[in-house]
Amino acid sequence: MAKRQYWLMKSEPDVYSIDDLERDGSTYWDGVRNYQARNLMRDKMRLGDGVLYYHSNATPPGIVGLAKVSKESYPDPTQFDPKNKYYDPKSKEDDPRWYLVDIEYHATFPEMLSLGFLREQESLEGMALLRKGQRLSVQPVSASEWRTVCKLAGVSSKL
DNA sequence: GCCAACGTTGGC
DNA sequence: GCCAACGTTGGC
C-alpha cells in the first residue's frame, strides 16, 4: 500500500465552493488546462489522497476544508464538447490532452484559514501555496503541512 | 480594476 | 530554438 499523499486544490467559490462539494458529495475536477497541474492529477494523485480545499478569488482567500481523491485520473470529458467553455479543439479522443480526478467531500473547517493567517505561521514556511508567484491550481502538500493545517483548523487530520 | 508572475503561441 | 505578444491567474 503506497503512502498517502496530500494536495491542495484551488476553486473560486463563485464557481464551485466547498458548500457545493458538500451538497454534491463528490465532483470531477474539470477545466484544468495547465500542464503541471494536469501531470499531478494524471500521474501522481492516488485514490484516498488528502486534499486541502482552497477558495481563490475570494475575500479573503483561504483553505476552507478537506476532501479526498475518490477516483484516479481519466480524460476530462469537457475537452471534447464544443459547447463547453473548456473545449479544446486540439485534443483528440484517442489521444486526450487533459485529465482530471474525482474528489469527495470530507469536512468543512469551523473557520476558514485565510491566506494572510497562513502566511503568519512559521510552521508553514516553504509551503507551495505561500510562495511568490505560485498560481498552480493543484499543488503538492507535505504530510507535516497537512497535519499543521488540520491542527490550526481544529479538525482531525485523519481521513 | 490593476498588475505581477507566469504560461502559451506563433513568427522567424 | 528564441522571444515578443498575448492570455490567464489570483492577490490586493
Coordinates of N, CA and C (backbone and C1' of nucleotides) in Angstrom, one line a residue:
Chain A
M1 N 0.9 -1.2 0.0 CA 0.0 0.0 0.0 C 0.9 1.2 0.0
A2 N 0.7 2.0 -1.0 CA 1.5 3.3 -1.1 C 1.1 4.2 0.0
K3 N 2.1 5.0 0.4 CA 1.8 6.0 1.4 C 0.8 7.1 0.9
R4 N 0.0 7.5 1.8 CA -1.0 8.6 1.4 C -0.3 9.9 1.1
Q5 N -0.7 10.5 0.0 CA -0.1 11.8 -0.3 C -1.2 12.9 -0.1
Y6 N -0.7 14.1 -0.1 CA -1.6 15.3 0.1 C -1.5 16.3 -0.9
W7 N -2.6 17.1 -1.1 CA -2.6 18.0 -2.2 C -3.4 19.2 -1.8
L8 N -3.3 20.3 -2.5 CA -4.1 21.5 -2.3 C -4.8 21.8 -3.7
M9 N -6.1 22.0 -3.7 CA -6.7 22.3 -4.9 C -7.5 23.6 -4.8
K10 N -7.4 24.5 -5.8 CA -8.0 25.8 -5.7 C -9.3 25.8 -6.5
S11 N -10.3 26.5 -6.0 CA -11.5 26.7 -6.7 C -12.1 28.1 -6.3
E12 N -12.7 28.7 -7.3 CA -13.3 30.0 -7.0 C -14.7 29.7 -6.4
P13 N -15.0 30.2 -5.2 CA -16.2 29.9 -4.6 C -17.5 30.3 -5.4
D14 N -17.3 31.3 -6.2 CA -18.4 31.7 -7.1 C -18.7 30.7 -8.1
V15 N -17.7 29.9 -8.4 CA -17.8 28.9 -9.5 C -18.2 27.5 -8.8
Y16 N -17.4 27.1 -7.8 CA -17.7 25.8 -7.1 C -17.1 25.9 -5.8
S17 N -17.9 26.1 -4.8 CA -17.4 26.3 -3.4 C -17.4 24.9 -2.6
I18 N -16.9 24.9 -1.4 CA -16.9 23.7 -0.6 C -18.3 23.4 -0.2
D19 N -19.2 24.4 -0.2 CA -20.6 24.1 0.1 C -21.2 23.3 -1.1
D20 N -20.8 23.7 -2.3 CA -21.3 22.9 -3.4 C -20.8 21.5 -3.4
L21 N -19.5 21.3 -3.0 CA -19.0 20.0 -2.9 C -19.7 19.1 -1.8
E22 N -20.0 19.8 -0.7 CA -20.7 19.1 0.4 C -22.1 18.6 -0.1
R23 N -22.8 19.5 -0.8 CA -24.1 19.2 -1.3 C -24.0 18.1 -2.3
D24 N -23.0 18.1 -3.2 CA -22.9 17.1 -4.2 C -22.3 15.8 -3.7
G25 N -21.5 15.8 -2.6 CA -20.8 14.6 -2.1 C -19.5 14.4 -2.8
S26 N -19.5 14.5 -4.2 CA -18.3 14.4 -4.9 C -18.4 15.1 -6.2
T27 N -17.3 15.3 -6.9 CA -17.3 16.0 -8.1 C -16.1 15.7 -9.0
Y28 N -16.2 15.9 -10.3 CA -15.0 15.7 -11.1 C -14.3 17.1 -11.3
W29 N -13.0 17.1 -11.2 CA -12.3 18.4 -11.2 C -12.0 18.9 -12.6
D30 N -13.0 19.4 -13.2 CA -12.8 19.7 -14.7 C -12.2 21.1 -14.9
G31 N -11.7 21.3 -16.1 CA -11.3 22.6 -16.5 C -9.9 22.9 -16.3
V32 N -9.1 22.0 -15.7 CA -7.7 22.3 -15.5 C -7.0 22.3 -16.9
R33 N -6.4 23.4 -17.3 CA -5.7 23.5 -18.6 C -4.3 24.0 -18.4
N34 N -3.6 23.4 -17.4 CA -2.3 23.7 -17.2 C -1.5 22.4 -17.1
Y35 N -0.4 22.3 -17.8 CA 0.3 21.0 -17.9 C 0.8 20.5 -16.6
Q36 N 1.4 21.4 -15.8 CA 1.9 20.9 -14.5 C 0.8 20.4 -13.6
A37 N -0.3 21.1 -13.5 CA -1.4 20.6 -12.7 C -2.0 19.3 -13.3
R38 N -2.1 19.3 -14.6 CA -2.5 18.0 -15.3 C -1.6 16.9 -14.9
N39 N -0.3 17.1 -15.0 CA 0.6 16.0 -14.7 C 0.4 15.4 -13.3
L40 N 0.2 16.4 -12.3 CA 0.0 15.9 -11.0 C -1.3 15.0 -10.9
M41 N -2.3 15.5 -11.5 CA -3.6 14.7 -11.4 C -3.4 13.4 -12.2
R42 N -2.8 13.5 -13.3 CA -2.8 12.3 -14.2 C -1.8 11.2 -13.6
D43 N -0.6 11.7 -13.1 CA 0.4 10.8 -12.8 C 0.7 10.5 -11.3
K44 N 0.2 11.4 -10.5 CA 0.6 11.3 -9.1 C -0.5 11.1 -8.1
M45 N -1.7 11.7 -8.4 CA -2.8 11.6 -7.4 C -3.4 10.2 -7.3
R46 N -3.5 9.7 -6.1 CA -4.0 8.3 -5.9 C -5.2 8.3 -5.1
L47 N -6.0 7.2 -5.3 CA -7.2 7.1 -4.5 C -7.0 7.2 -3.0
G48 N -7.8 8.0 -2.3 CA -7.6 8.2 -0.9 C -6.7 9.3 -0.5
D49 N -6.0 9.9 -1.4 CA -5.1 11.0 -1.1 C -5.9 12.2 -0.5
G50 N -5.3 13.0 0.4 CA -6.0 14.1 1.1 C -5.9 15.3 0.2
V51 N -7.0 16.2 0.3 CA -7.0 17.4 -0.5 C -7.4 18.6 0.4
L52 N -6.6 19.6 0.5 CA -6.9 20.8 1.1 C -7.7 21.7 0.1
Y53 N -8.9 22.1 0.5 CA -9.8 22.8 -0.4 C -9.6 24.3 -0.2
Y54 N -9.2 24.9 -1.3 CA -8.8 26.4 -1.2 C -9.7 27.2 -2.0
H55 N -10.2 28.3 -1.4 CA -11.1 29.3 -2.2 C -10.2 30.4 -2.7
S56 N -10.0 30.5 -4.0 CA -9.3 31.6 -4.6 C -10.2 32.7 -5.1
N57 N -9.7 33.8 -5.3 CA -10.5 34.9 -5.8 C -11.7 35.2 -4.8
A58 N -11.4 35.0 -3.5 CA -12.4 35.2 -2.5 C -12.0 36.3 -1.6
T59 N -12.9 36.7 -0.7 CA -12.5 37.8 0.2 C -12.8 37.3 1.6
P60 N -11.7 36.9 2.4 CA -10.4 36.7 1.9 C -10.3 35.3 1.2
P61 N -9.2 35.1 0.5 CA -8.9 33.7 0.0 C -8.4 32.9 1.2
G62 N -8.5 31.5 1.1 CA -8.0 30.7 2.1 C -8.5 29.2 2.0
I63 N -7.9 28.4 2.9 CA -8.3 27.0 3.0 C -9.6 26.8 3.8
V64 N -10.6 26.2 3.2 CA -11.9 26.1 3.9 C -12.3 24.7 4.3
G65 N -11.5 23.7 3.9 CA -12.0 22.3 4.3 C -11.1 21.2 3.7
L66 N -11.6 20.0 3.9 CA -10.9 18.8 3.4 C -11.7 18.0 2.5
A67 N -11.0 17.4 1.5 CA -11.6 16.4 0.6 C -10.7 15.3 0.4
K68 N -11.1 14.3 -0.3 CA -10.1 13.2 -0.7 C -10.4 12.7 -2.1
V69 N -9.3 12.2 -2.7 CA -9.4 11.7 -4.0 C -10.3 10.5 -4.0
S70 N -11.4 10.5 -4.8 CA -12.3 9.3 -4.9 C -12.2 8.6 -6.2
K71 N -11.5 9.1 -7.2 CA -11.3 8.4 -8.4 C -10.1 8.9 -9.1
E72 N -9.2 7.9 -9.5 CA -8.0 8.3 -10.1 C -8.2 8.8 -11.5
S73 N -7.1 9.3 -12.2 CA -7.3 10.2 -13.4 C -7.9 9.4 -14.5
Y74 N -8.7 10.2 -15.3 CA -9.3 9.8 -16.5 C -9.5 11.1 -17.4
P75 N -9.7 10.9 -18.7 CA -9.7 12.1 -19.6 C -10.9 13.0 -19.1
D76 N -10.6 14.3 -19.1 CA -11.6 15.4 -18.8 C -12.6 15.4 -20.0
P77 N -13.8 15.0 -19.7 CA -14.8 15.0 -20.8 C -15.1 16.3 -21.5
T78 N -14.9 17.4 -20.7 CA -15.3 18.7 -21.2 C -14.4 19.1 -22.4
Q79 N -13.2 18.5 -22.5 CA -12.3 18.9 -23.6 C -12.9 18.5 -25.0
F80 N -13.8 17.6 -25.0 CA -14.3 17.1 -26.3 C -15.7 17.7 -26.7
D81 N -16.2 18.5 -25.8 CA -17.5 19.1 -26.0 C -17.4 20.5 -26.6
P82 N -17.7 20.7 -27.9 CA -17.6 22.0 -28.5 C -18.4 23.1 -27.8
K83 N -19.4 22.7 -27.1 CA -20.3 23.7 -26.4 C -19.8 24.1 -25.0
N84 N -18.8 23.3 -24.6 CA -18.3 23.6 -23.2 C -17.2 24.7 -23.3
K85 N -17.1 25.5 -22.2 CA -16.1 26.5 -22.2 C -14.7 26.0 -22.1
Y86 N -14.6 24.7 -21.7 CA -13.2 24.1 -21.6 C -12.9 23.3 -22.8
Y87 N -13.7 23.4 -23.9 CA -13.5 22.7 -25.1 C -12.1 23.0 -25.7
D88 N -11.4 21.9 -26.1 CA -10.0 22.0 -26.6 C -10.0 21.3 -28.0
P89 N -10.1 22.1 -29.1 CA -10.2 21.5 -30.4 C -8.9 20.7 -30.8
K90 N -7.8 21.0 -30.1 CA -6.6 20.3 -30.5 C -6.5 18.9 -29.8
S91 N -7.4 18.6 -28.9 CA -7.3 17.3 -28.2 C -8.2 16.3 -28.9
K92 N -7.6 15.1 -29.0 CA -8.3 14.0 -29.8 C -8.7 12.9 -28.8
E93 N -9.9 12.3 -29.1 CA -10.5 11.3 -28.2 C -9.5 10.1 -28.0
D94 N -8.7 9.8 -29.0 CA -7.8 8.7 -28.9 C -6.4 9.1 -28.4
D95 N -6.3 10.4 -28.1 CA -5.1 10.9 -27.5 C -5.4 12.2 -26.7
P96 N -6.1 12.0 -25.6 CA -6.6 13.1 -24.8 C -5.5 14.0 -24.2
R97 N -5.7 15.2 -24.2 CA -4.6 16.1 -23.7 C -4.8 16.4 -22.2
W98 N -6.1 16.4 -21.7 CA -6.4 16.8 -20.4 C -7.0 15.7 -19.5
Y99 N -6.6 15.6 -18.3 CA -7.0 14.6 -17.4 C -7.5 15.2 -16.1
L100 N -8.4 14.5 -15.4 CA -8.9 15.0 -14.1 C -9.0 13.9 -13.1
V101 N -9.3 14.2 -11.9 CA -9.6 13.2 -10.9 C -11.0 13.6 -10.3
D102 N -11.6 12.6 -9.6 CA -12.7 12.9 -8.8 C -12.3 13.2 -7.3
I103 N -13.0 14.1 -6.6 CA -12.8 14.2 -5.2 C -14.1 14.2 -4.5
E104 N -14.0 13.7 -3.2 CA -15.3 13.7 -2.4 C -15.1 14.5 -1.2
Y105 N -16.2 15.1 -0.8 CA -16.3 15.9 0.4 C -15.8 15.2 1.7
H106 N -15.1 15.8 2.5 CA -14.7 15.2 3.8 C -15.1 16.1 5.0
A107 N -14.7 17.4 5.0 CA -15.0 18.2 6.1 C -14.9 19.7 5.8
T108 N -15.7 20.5 6.5 CA -15.5 22.0 6.3 C -15.0 22.5 7.6
F109 N -14.0 23.4 7.5 CA -13.4 23.9 8.8 C -14.4 24.8 9.5
P110 N -14.3 24.8 10.8 CA -15.2 25.7 11.6 C -15.0 27.1 11.1
E111 N -13.8 27.5 10.9 CA -13.5 28.8 10.3 C -12.4 28.6 9.3
M112 N -12.5 29.4 8.2 CA -11.5 29.2 7.1 C -10.2 29.7 7.6
L113 N -9.1 29.2 7.1 CA -7.8 29.6 7.4 C -7.4 30.6 6.2
S114 N -7.4 31.9 6.5 CA -7.2 32.8 5.4 C -5.7 32.8 5.0
L115 N -5.5 33.2 3.8 CA -4.1 33.3 3.2 C -3.2 34.1 4.1
G116 N -3.8 35.2 4.6 CA -3.0 36.1 5.5 C -2.6 35.4 6.8
F117 N -3.5 34.6 7.4 CA -3.2 33.9 8.6 C -2.2 32.8 8.3
L118 N -2.3 32.1 7.2 CA -1.4 31.1 6.8 C 0.1 31.6 6.7
R119 N 0.1 32.8 6.1 CA 1.4 33.5 5.9 C 2.1 33.8 7.3
E120 N 1.3 33.9 8.3 CA 1.9 34.3 9.6 C 2.5 33.0 10.3
Q121 N 2.2 31.8 9.8 CA 2.6 30.6 10.5 C 4.0 30.2 10.1
E122 N 4.9 30.3 11.1 CA 6.3 29.8 10.8 C 6.3 28.4 10.4
S123 N 5.4 27.6 11.0 CA 5.4 26.2 10.7 C 5.0 25.9 9.3
L124 N 4.5 26.8 8.6 CA 4.1 26.6 7.2 C 5.1 27.3 6.2
E125 N 6.2 27.8 6.7 CA 7.2 28.4 5.9 C 7.6 27.4 4.8
G126 N 7.6 27.9 3.6 CA 8.0 27.0 2.5 C 6.9 26.3 1.8
M127 N 5.7 26.4 2.3 CA 4.5 25.7 1.7 C 4.4 26.3 0.3
A128 N 4.1 25.5 -0.7 CA 4.0 25.9 -2.1 C 3.0 27.0 -2.2
L129 N 1.9 26.9 -1.6 CA 0.8 27.9 -1.7 C 1.3 29.3 -1.4
L130 N 2.3 29.4 -0.4 CA 2.7 30.7 0.0 C 3.9 31.3 -0.7
R131 N 4.4 30.5 -1.7 CA 5.5 31.0 -2.5 C 5.0 32.1 -3.5
K132 N 5.9 33.0 -3.6 CA 5.6 34.2 -4.5 C 5.3 33.7 -6.0
G133 N 4.3 34.2 -6.6 CA 4.0 33.8 -7.9 C 3.5 32.4 -8.2
Q134 N 3.1 31.8 -7.1 CA 2.5 30.4 -7.2 C 1.1 30.5 -7.7
R135 N 0.8 30.0 -8.8 CA -0.5 30.1 -9.4 C -1.1 28.7 -9.7
L136 N -0.3 27.6 -9.4 CA -0.8 26.3 -9.8 C -2.1 26.0 -9.1
S137 N -3.1 25.5 -9.8 CA -4.4 25.2 -9.1 C -4.4 23.9 -8.5
V138 N -3.4 23.1 -8.7 CA -3.2 21.8 -8.0 C -1.8 21.8 -7.5
Q139 N -1.6 21.6 -6.2 CA -0.2 21.7 -5.7 C 0.0 20.5 -4.7
P140 N 1.2 20.0 -4.6 CA 1.5 19.1 -3.6 C 1.6 19.7 -2.2
V141 N 1.2 19.0 -1.2 CA 1.3 19.4 0.2 C 2.0 18.3 1.0
S142 N 3.0 18.7 1.9 CA 3.7 17.6 2.6 C 2.8 17.1 3.8
A143 N 3.2 15.9 4.3 CA 2.4 15.4 5.4 C 2.4 16.3 6.6
S144 N 3.6 16.9 6.8 CA 3.6 17.8 8.0 C 2.8 19.1 7.8
E145 N 2.8 19.6 6.6 CA 1.9 20.7 6.3 C 0.4 20.4 6.5
W146 N 0.1 19.2 6.0 CA -1.3 18.7 6.2 C -1.7 18.7 7.7
R147 N -0.8 18.1 8.5 CA -1.1 18.0 9.9 C -1.2 19.3 10.5
T148 N -0.3 20.2 10.1 CA -0.3 21.6 10.7 C -1.6 22.3 10.4
V149 N -2.0 22.2 9.1 CA -3.2 22.9 8.7 C -4.4 22.4 9.4
C150 N -4.5 21.1 9.6 CA -5.6 20.5 10.3 C -5.6 20.9 11.7
K151 N -4.5 21.0 12.3 CA -4.4 21.4 13.7 C -4.8 22.9 13.9
L152 N -4.3 23.7 13.0 CA -4.7 25.1 13.0 C -6.2 25.3 12.9
A153 N -6.8 24.4 12.1 CA -8.3 24.5 11.8 C -9.1 23.9 12.9
G154 N -8.4 23.1 13.8 CA -9.1 22.4 14.9 C -9.9 21.2 14.4
V155 N -9.4 20.5 13.3 CA -10.1 19.3 12.9 C -9.1 18.2 12.9
S156 N -9.6 16.9 12.9 CA -8.7 15.8 12.8 C -8.0 15.7 11.5
S157 N -6.8 15.3 11.5 CA -6.0 15.1 10.3 C -6.2 13.8 9.6
K158 N -7.0 12.9 10.3 CA -7.3 11.6 9.8 C -8.5 11.7 8.7
L159 N -8.3 10.9 7.7 CA -9.4 10.9 6.7 C -10.3 9.7 6.8
Chain B
dG1 P -14.0 47.1 -13.8 O5' -12.6 47.8 -13.7 C5' -12.5 49.0 -12.9 C4' -11.1 49.1 -12.5 C3' -10.1 48.8 -13.6 O3' -9.0 49.7 -13.5 C1' -9.7 47.3 -11.8
dC2 P -7.8 49.8 -14.5 O5' -6.7 49.2 -13.5 C5' -6.4 49.8 -12.3 C4' -5.2 49.2 -11.7 C3' -4.1 48.9 -12.7 O3' -2.9 49.3 -12.1 C1' -4.7 46.9 -11.5
dC3 P -1.6 49.4 -13.0 O5' -0.8 48.0 -12.7 C5' -0.5 47.7 -11.3 C4' 0.0 46.3 -11.3 C3' 0.9 45.9 -12.5 O3' 1.9 45.0 -12.0 C1' -0.8 44.4 -12.3
dA4 P 3.4 45.4 -12.1 O5' 4.1 44.2 -11.3 C5' 3.7 43.9 -10.0 C4' 3.7 42.5 -9.8 C3' 4.9 41.8 -10.4 O3' 5.4 40.8 -9.6 C1' 2.9 40.8 -11.3
dA5 P 6.6 39.9 -9.8 O5' 6.0 38.6 -10.3 C5' 5.3 37.7 -9.5 C4' 4.8 36.6 -10.3 C3' 5.9 35.9 -11.1 O3' 5.7 34.5 -11.0 C1' 4.1 36.4 -12.5
dC6 P 6.9 33.5 -11.0 O5' 7.3 33.2 -12.5 C5' 6.5 33.4 -13.6 C4' 5.3 32.5 -13.6 C3' 5.3 31.4 -14.7 O3' 4.7 30.2 -14.3 C1' 3.6 33.1 -15.2
dG7 P 5.2 28.9 -15.3 O5' 4.1 29.0 -16.5 C5' 2.8 28.6 -16.2 C4' 2.0 28.6 -17.5 C3' 2.6 27.8 -18.6 O3' 1.6 27.0 -19.2 C1' 2.4 30.0 -19.4
dT8 P 1.9 26.1 -20.5 O5' 1.5 27.0 -21.7 C5' 0.1 27.5 -21.7 C4' -0.1 28.2 -23.0 C3' 0.3 27.4 -24.3 O3' -0.8 27.5 -25.2 C1' 1.3 29.6 -24.3
dT9 P -0.7 26.8 -26.6 O5' -0.4 27.9 -27.6 C5' -1.2 29.1 -27.5 C4' -0.7 30.1 -28.6 C3' -0.3 29.4 -29.9 O3' -1.0 30.2 -30.9 C1' 1.5 30.7 -29.1
dG10 P -1.1 29.7 -32.4 O5' 0.1 30.5 -33.1 C5' 0.1 32.0 -33.0 C4' 1.3 32.5 -33.6 C3' 1.7 31.8 -34.9 O3' 2.3 32.7 -35.7 C1' 3.5 31.6 -33.3
dG11 P 2.2 32.6 -37.3 O5' 3.3 33.7 -37.8 C5' 3.3 34.9 -37.1 C4' 4.7 35.5 -37.0 C3' 5.5 35.2 -38.3 O3' 6.3 36.4 -38.5 C1' 6.6 34.2 -36.5
dC12 P 7.0 36.7 -40.0 O5' 8.5 36.1 -39.8 C5' 9.3 36.9 -38.9 C4' 10.5 36.0 -38.6 C3' 11.1 35.3 -39.8 O3' 12.1 36.1 -40.4 C1' 11.2 34.0 -37.7
Chain C
dG1 P 15.3 22.9 -29.3 O5' 15.9 24.0 -30.3 C5' 17.2 24.6 -30.1 C4' 17.0 26.1 -30.1 C3' 16.5 26.7 -28.8 O3' 17.2 27.8 -28.5 C1' 15.1 27.4 -30.6
dC2 P 17.1 28.6 -27.2 O5' 16.6 30.0 -27.7 C5' 17.4 30.7 -28.8 C4' 16.6 31.9 -29.2 C3' 16.2 32.8 -28.0 O3' 16.5 34.1 -28.3 C1' 14.3 32.3 -29.5
dC3 P 16.5 35.2 -27.1 O5' 15.1 35.9 -27.3 C5' 14.7 36.5 -28.6 C4' 13.3 36.8 -28.6 C3' 12.8 37.4 -27.2 O3' 11.8 38.4 -27.5 C1' 11.4 35.6 -27.9
dA4 P 12.1 39.9 -27.0 O5' 10.9 40.7 -27.7 C5' 10.8 40.5 -29.1 C4' 9.3 40.5 -29.5 C3' 8.4 41.4 -28.6 O3' 7.4 41.9 -29.5 C1' 7.7 39.2 -28.3
dA5 P 6.4 43.0 -29.0 O5' 5.0 42.2 -29.0 C5' 4.6 41.5 -30.1 C4' 3.4 40.6 -29.8 C3' 2.4 41.4 -29.0 O3' 1.1 41.1 -29.6 C1' 3.0 39.4 -27.9
dC6 P -0.2 41.9 -29.1 O5' -0.9 40.7 -28.3 C5' -1.0 39.4 -28.9 C4' -1.4 38.4 -27.9 C3' -2.5 38.9 -26.9 O3' -3.6 38.0 -27.0 C1' -0.8 37.8 -25.7
dG7 P -5.0 38.3 -26.3 O5' -4.9 37.2 -25.2 C5' -4.7 35.8 -25.6 C4' -4.7 35.0 -24.3 C3' -5.8 35.3 -23.4 O3' -6.5 34.1 -22.9 C1' -3.7 35.4 -22.3
dT8 P -7.6 34.2 -21.8 O5' -6.8 33.8 -20.5 C5' -6.1 32.5 -20.5 C4' -5.5 32.3 -19.1 C3' -6.6 32.5 -18.0 O3' -6.5 31.4 -17.1 C1' -4.6 33.9 -17.6
dT9 P -7.5 31.2 -15.9 O5' -6.5 31.5 -14.7 C5' -5.3 30.8 -14.6 C4' -4.5 31.4 -13.4 C3' -5.4 31.5 -12.1 O3' -4.6 30.9 -11.1 C1' -4.4 33.6 -12.6
dG10 P -5.3 30.5 -9.7 O5' -5.2 31.8 -8.9 C5' -3.9 32.2 -8.5 C4' -4.1 33.6 -7.9 C3' -5.3 33.8 -6.9 O3' -4.9 34.4 -5.8 C1' -5.3 35.5 -8.5
dG11 P -5.6 34.3 -4.4 O5' -4.7 35.3 -3.6 C5' -3.3 35.4 -3.8 C4' -2.8 36.8 -3.7 C3' -3.5 37.6 -2.6 O3' -2.4 38.5 -2.0 C1' -3.9 38.7 -4.6
dC12 P -2.6 39.1 -0.6 O5' -3.1 40.6 -0.9 C5' -2.2 41.5 -1.6 C4' -3.0 42.6 -2.1 C3' -4.0 43.2 -1.2 O3' -3.4 44.2 -0.4 C1' -4.8 43.2 -3.5

